[in-house]
Amino acid sequence: MSIQEEKIRQLVERRTSARLGGGQSRIDAQHKKNKLTARERLSLLLDEGSFEEYDAFVQHRCTNFGMDSQHFDGDGVVTGQGTIDGRLVYVFAQDFTVSGGSLSKTMAEKICKVMDMAVRAGAPIIGLNDSGGARIQEGIDALAGYGEIFERNILASGVVPQISGIFGPCAGGAVYSPALTDFTLMVRDTSYMFLTGPSVVKSVTGEQVTQEELGGASVHARKSGVAHFAAADEREGIDTIKKLLSFIPQNNLSEAPQVPTLDPVSRTDDLLNSIIPDNPNKPYDMYGVITSIVDDGVFFEVHKEFANNIIVGFAHMNGRSVGIVANQPKLLAGVLDINASRKAARFVRFCDAFNIPLVTLVDVPGFLCGTQQEYGAIITNGAKLLYAYGEATVPKVTVTLRKSYGGAHIVMSCKQLRGDVNYAWPTANIAVMGAEGAVEVLYGKELKAETDPGKKAALAEEKKNEYNELFCNPYQAAQKGYIEDVIEPRNTRFRICRALESLAGKRQELPAKKHDNLPL
C-alpha cells in the first residue's frame, strides 16, 4: 500500500469513527429513548446526498477535570449545509451521544460558523437541539459560547429565517437561542425546555413537578406559547419543518415562494353566503372561511394550540405564499386578549420581515376585559399587534366579516394602519361598540325613566334597531372611504387574489431610524 493510499485509509477510518459520535453503545441508548441521532435527523431533513459537513474533525480544547483524555471528532455537534427541496439551508444538529450534547467553546464556534455562512449566503438556518446545557468543565468558556450564538441569532433576525427543532433537553441558558429564532418546534414526551429543572424548582419554591409538566411540548405549545409546533414524534417534527420552509423565502431580500396551482382565482363558494348566523351572538367556525378562500383548501397553521381565539398561519393564494390572521368566533367570540395579541403580533412581524403578504379576516367584538387582563398588561400587549400592523410594509388585505368594534377594529389592520385594500361583507358591523352597549350609553337616562317593563323593553329594542340601522353596517365605513368595497361573501377568494395581484409591486418605506421601540 502506498503512502497516499494509507493516508486515504486513515481518513476513511477517522471519518467513519466521527460518524459514530460517542460510540455505538450511546447510539443504542439514544434509540431506546425513541430518539434519533444527530446524523439521522439531518438525513431525514435534507435532500439525499446534499449534505456538506463542516468541521467534522474539530475537538474541544479543555484540559480540566480529565477532559484532555475525552476527545471526539466533531465535539458534539454536526454542522454544514444542504438542500431541502433543492433550496440551500445551513444546519447544525447537537449530538447527545457526545458528552450529552453539552456546549463547549469549540461547539459554539462550529455553530457560529454556519450561522455566519447562512447570513452571508442569504439562506435559512435550522438548528436541531438536543443538549444537556453548558459543559460545566469549561466554565466561563461555555457561557461565552452561548453568548456568541445568541448575538448571531439577534443579528440574523429578520435577515434569514431561523428555525429551531427541540428534539431532547434544552435547559438553562440554552433555551434563549430557540427563543430568539422565528419558529420553535418540540416533540411530545422526548423534548423539554426550562430555565431551571424540577429539582431546583422544588428546592426554591417547594413545588413538585416533572420535566414534562414543567417544560414539555404540551406545556409550551398550549400554555406559554414558546413552541409554535408540537409533533408526535421526530419524523413528524422534521416533516413539519420542511413544510414550514416551503412557505417562506430564503431571506429578507427574496420574494415569498410561488407554487403552481390548478385552483382557479375565480372560484366562488356559495356556502360563504350563509356562514354568518342571523343571531350576532352565535359562533361559526373561521376555519371554514379560510379553507374556502385559499388554494386547494390547504392551510398550514402556526401556534395551533395556543390562544385559539385567533388563528395564524400560511397558505397560498393564486400560488403565492400569504400569511393569514383571523379572529375565531368559535372561541371567546374571537375577542382579543393578551395571548392572542402577542401571538398575532409576532406572526405579522415575521411576515413583514420576509415579504409575505398579509390577509386578515376580522370578526372581533373587542378586547377581553377584567382585572386579570388589565393586571397582565393587555394595554401593552394589544399595542404590540397594533404596532406590528402599523409598521408592516408588505401588501395588506383585510376583510371584515361580521363584528369589528372599538379599539379591536383599529388593531386588526384597519385602513388607518395603512391597510392597502379593505373589504367588508354585507354582514359587517363596524362601530365603536355593539348595539346593546351603545343603547345603554346613549339612551340610559331615557330607559331608566321608563318604569313600565314592557314599554322599557320595547323602547330598548327600538333604539337598538335605530343604532343598527345607523352604525352597525359596512356602508358608513364605505361612504367615508375606510373600506374599498362591500363584497359578496362567495366572491371573497377572487377579490383577495385580485387585490394581491395589484399589490405585487408595492413599495413602501419607513422613516429612517436606528430601530423602533416596540412596546414590550
mmCIF file of C-alpha atoms in Angstrom, residues 279-420:
data_model
loop_
_atom_site.group_PDB
_atom_site.id
_atom_site.type_symbol
_atom_site.label_atom_id
_atom_site.label_comp_id
_atom_site.label_asym_id
_atom_site.label_seq_id
_atom_site.Cartn_x
_atom_site.Cartn_y
_atom_site.Cartn_z
ATOM 1 C CA ASN A 279 -78.001 35.776 15.712
ATOM 2 C CA PRO A 280 -74.995 38.095 16.144
ATOM 3 C CA ASN A 281 -74.030 36.258 19.320
ATOM 4 C CA LYS A 282 -73.941 32.838 17.697
ATOM 5 C CA PRO A 283 -70.485 31.496 16.717
ATOM 6 C CA TYR A 284 -69.302 29.963 13.479
ATOM 7 C CA ASP A 285 -66.003 28.353 12.525
ATOM 8 C CA MET A 286 -63.476 30.670 10.867
ATOM 9 C CA TYR A 287 -61.549 27.659 9.545
ATOM 10 C CA GLY A 288 -64.410 27.154 7.105
ATOM 11 C CA VAL A 289 -63.812 30.614 5.654
ATOM 12 C CA ILE A 290 -60.044 30.171 5.487
ATOM 13 C CA THR A 291 -60.089 26.811 3.715
ATOM 14 C CA SER A 292 -62.710 28.147 1.308
ATOM 15 C CA ILE A 293 -60.603 31.041 0.046
ATOM 16 C CA VAL A 294 -57.027 29.635 -0.029
ATOM 17 C CA ASP A 295 -55.546 27.481 -2.795
ATOM 18 C CA ASP A 296 -56.829 23.895 -2.672
ATOM 19 C CA GLY A 297 -58.128 24.438 0.860
ATOM 20 C CA VAL A 298 -54.622 23.923 2.291
ATOM 21 C CA PHE A 299 -53.842 25.946 5.417
ATOM 22 C CA PHE A 300 -50.627 25.470 7.420
ATOM 23 C CA GLU A 301 -51.392 26.704 10.910
ATOM 24 C CA VAL A 302 -48.829 28.175 13.307
ATOM 25 C CA HIS A 303 -49.349 28.159 17.089
ATOM 26 C CA LYS A 304 -52.346 25.873 16.613
ATOM 27 C CA GLU A 305 -52.752 25.024 20.300
ATOM 28 C CA PHE A 306 -52.066 28.468 21.762
ATOM 29 C CA ALA A 307 -54.517 31.387 22.080
ATOM 30 C CA ASN A 308 -57.158 29.702 19.944
ATOM 31 C CA ASN A 309 -59.323 32.831 19.805
ATOM 32 C CA ILE A 310 -57.063 33.972 16.986
ATOM 33 C CA ILE A 311 -55.751 31.933 14.058
ATOM 34 C CA VAL A 312 -52.452 32.499 12.270
ATOM 35 C CA GLY A 313 -50.702 30.504 9.579
ATOM 36 C CA PHE A 314 -49.573 30.215 5.992
ATOM 37 C CA ALA A 315 -51.380 29.385 2.769
ATOM 38 C CA HIS A 316 -51.122 30.040 -0.936
ATOM 39 C CA MET A 317 -53.434 32.277 -2.920
ATOM 40 C CA ASN A 318 -53.053 32.063 -6.687
ATOM 41 C CA GLY A 319 -49.827 30.196 -5.991
ATOM 42 C CA ARG A 320 -48.299 32.901 -3.772
ATOM 43 C CA SER A 321 -47.462 32.471 -0.105
ATOM 44 C CA VAL A 322 -49.586 34.591 2.219
ATOM 45 C CA GLY A 323 -49.872 34.949 5.962
ATOM 46 C CA ILE A 324 -53.387 34.545 7.329
ATOM 47 C CA VAL A 325 -54.536 36.259 10.542
ATOM 48 C CA ALA A 326 -58.145 35.634 11.572
ATOM 49 C CA ASN A 327 -60.292 36.016 14.664
ATOM 50 C CA GLN A 328 -62.022 32.787 15.704
ATOM 51 C CA PRO A 329 -65.661 33.483 16.739
ATOM 52 C CA LYS A 330 -65.951 29.881 17.904
ATOM 53 C CA LEU A 331 -63.758 30.589 20.932
ATOM 54 C CA LEU A 332 -64.315 33.520 23.299
ATOM 55 C CA ALA A 333 -66.293 35.096 20.441
ATOM 56 C CA GLY A 334 -62.978 35.911 18.751
ATOM 57 C CA VAL A 335 -62.116 38.508 21.384
ATOM 58 C CA LEU A 336 -58.541 39.788 21.580
ATOM 59 C CA ASP A 337 -56.687 39.075 24.815
ATOM 60 C CA ILE A 338 -53.061 39.179 25.935
ATOM 61 C CA ASN A 339 -52.002 35.880 24.380
ATOM 62 C CA ALA A 340 -53.911 36.404 21.138
ATOM 63 C CA SER A 341 -52.328 39.829 20.705
ATOM 64 C CA ARG A 342 -48.793 38.505 21.317
ATOM 65 C CA LYS A 343 -49.332 35.532 19.020
ATOM 66 C CA ALA A 344 -50.647 37.572 16.121
ATOM 67 C CA ALA A 345 -48.128 40.408 16.535
ATOM 68 C CA ARG A 346 -45.135 38.083 16.305
ATOM 69 C CA PHE A 347 -46.585 36.398 13.226
ATOM 70 C CA VAL A 348 -47.358 39.698 11.490
ATOM 71 C CA ARG A 349 -43.813 40.928 12.118
ATOM 72 C CA PHE A 350 -42.315 37.736 10.691
ATOM 73 C CA CYS A 351 -44.398 38.037 7.522
ATOM 74 C CA ASP A 352 -43.431 41.666 7.146
ATOM 75 C CA ALA A 353 -39.723 40.913 7.644
ATOM 76 C CA PHE A 354 -39.789 38.295 4.892
ATOM 77 C CA ASN A 355 -42.039 39.882 2.286
ATOM 78 C CA ILE A 356 -45.070 37.649 2.832
ATOM 79 C CA PRO A 357 -48.388 39.467 2.144
ATOM 80 C CA LEU A 358 -50.936 39.540 4.953
ATOM 81 C CA VAL A 359 -54.593 38.578 4.639
ATOM 82 C CA THR A 360 -56.647 39.499 7.707
ATOM 83 C CA LEU A 361 -60.148 38.148 8.365
ATOM 84 C CA VAL A 362 -61.943 40.186 11.017
ATOM 85 C CA ASP A 363 -64.740 39.237 13.378
ATOM 86 C CA VAL A 364 -63.798 40.782 16.711
ATOM 87 C CA PRO A 365 -66.116 42.152 19.419
ATOM 88 C CA GLY A 366 -63.293 43.941 21.251
ATOM 89 C CA PHE A 367 -60.595 43.300 23.835
ATOM 90 C CA LEU A 368 -61.196 40.949 26.746
ATOM 91 C CA CYS A 369 -61.997 42.902 29.892
ATOM 92 C CA GLY A 370 -61.318 42.178 33.558
ATOM 93 C CA THR A 371 -58.656 42.574 36.219
ATOM 94 C CA GLN A 372 -56.645 39.576 35.035
ATOM 95 C CA GLN A 373 -56.191 41.137 31.615
ATOM 96 C CA GLU A 374 -55.526 44.643 32.912
ATOM 97 C CA TYR A 375 -53.023 43.427 35.521
ATOM 98 C CA GLY A 376 -51.351 41.344 32.824
ATOM 99 C CA ALA A 377 -50.850 44.461 30.665
ATOM 100 C CA ILE A 378 -53.458 43.967 27.956
ATOM 101 C CA ILE A 379 -52.799 47.602 27.025
ATOM 102 C CA THR A 380 -49.153 46.963 26.202
ATOM 103 C CA ASN A 381 -49.808 43.583 24.623
ATOM 104 C CA GLY A 382 -52.650 44.882 22.488
ATOM 105 C CA ALA A 383 -50.356 47.687 21.377
ATOM 106 C CA LYS A 384 -47.902 45.074 20.072
ATOM 107 C CA LEU A 385 -50.418 43.902 17.488
ATOM 108 C CA LEU A 386 -51.380 47.460 16.605
ATOM 109 C CA TYR A 387 -47.700 48.317 16.182
ATOM 110 C CA ALA A 388 -46.997 45.218 14.093
ATOM 111 C CA TYR A 389 -49.725 46.027 11.580
ATOM 112 C CA GLY A 390 -48.920 49.727 11.560
ATOM 113 C CA GLU A 391 -45.238 49.239 10.703
ATOM 114 C CA ALA A 392 -45.782 46.425 8.176
ATOM 115 C CA THR A 393 -44.971 47.436 4.603
ATOM 116 C CA VAL A 394 -45.977 44.201 2.850
ATOM 117 C CA PRO A 395 -49.294 44.066 0.956
ATOM 118 C CA LYS A 396 -52.163 44.009 3.467
ATOM 119 C CA VAL A 397 -55.667 42.915 2.502
ATOM 120 C CA THR A 398 -58.362 42.969 5.176
ATOM 121 C CA VAL A 399 -61.887 41.542 5.047
ATOM 122 C CA THR A 400 -64.381 42.310 7.827
ATOM 123 C CA LEU A 401 -66.935 39.519 8.052
ATOM 124 C CA ARG A 402 -69.109 40.493 10.982
ATOM 125 C CA LYS A 403 -68.125 42.389 14.150
ATOM 126 C CA SER A 404 -65.370 44.975 14.232
ATOM 127 C CA TYR A 405 -65.786 47.078 17.339
ATOM 128 C CA GLY A 406 -63.827 49.729 19.169
ATOM 129 C CA GLY A 407 -60.083 49.551 19.621
ATOM 130 C CA ALA A 408 -60.046 45.999 18.291
ATOM 131 C CA HIS A 409 -61.279 47.328 14.931
ATOM 132 C CA ILE A 410 -58.262 49.614 14.726
ATOM 133 C CA VAL A 411 -55.813 46.906 15.759
ATOM 134 C CA MET A 412 -56.946 44.397 13.117
ATOM 135 C CA SER A 413 -55.292 46.031 10.093
ATOM 136 C CA CYS A 414 -57.704 48.900 9.536
ATOM 137 C CA LYS A 415 -57.263 51.490 6.799
ATOM 138 C CA GLN A 416 -55.618 53.955 9.197
ATOM 139 C CA LEU A 417 -52.838 51.427 9.895
ATOM 140 C CA ARG A 418 -52.028 51.583 6.177
ATOM 141 C CA GLY A 419 -54.175 48.657 5.156
ATOM 142 C CA ASP A 420 -53.894 48.572 1.369
#
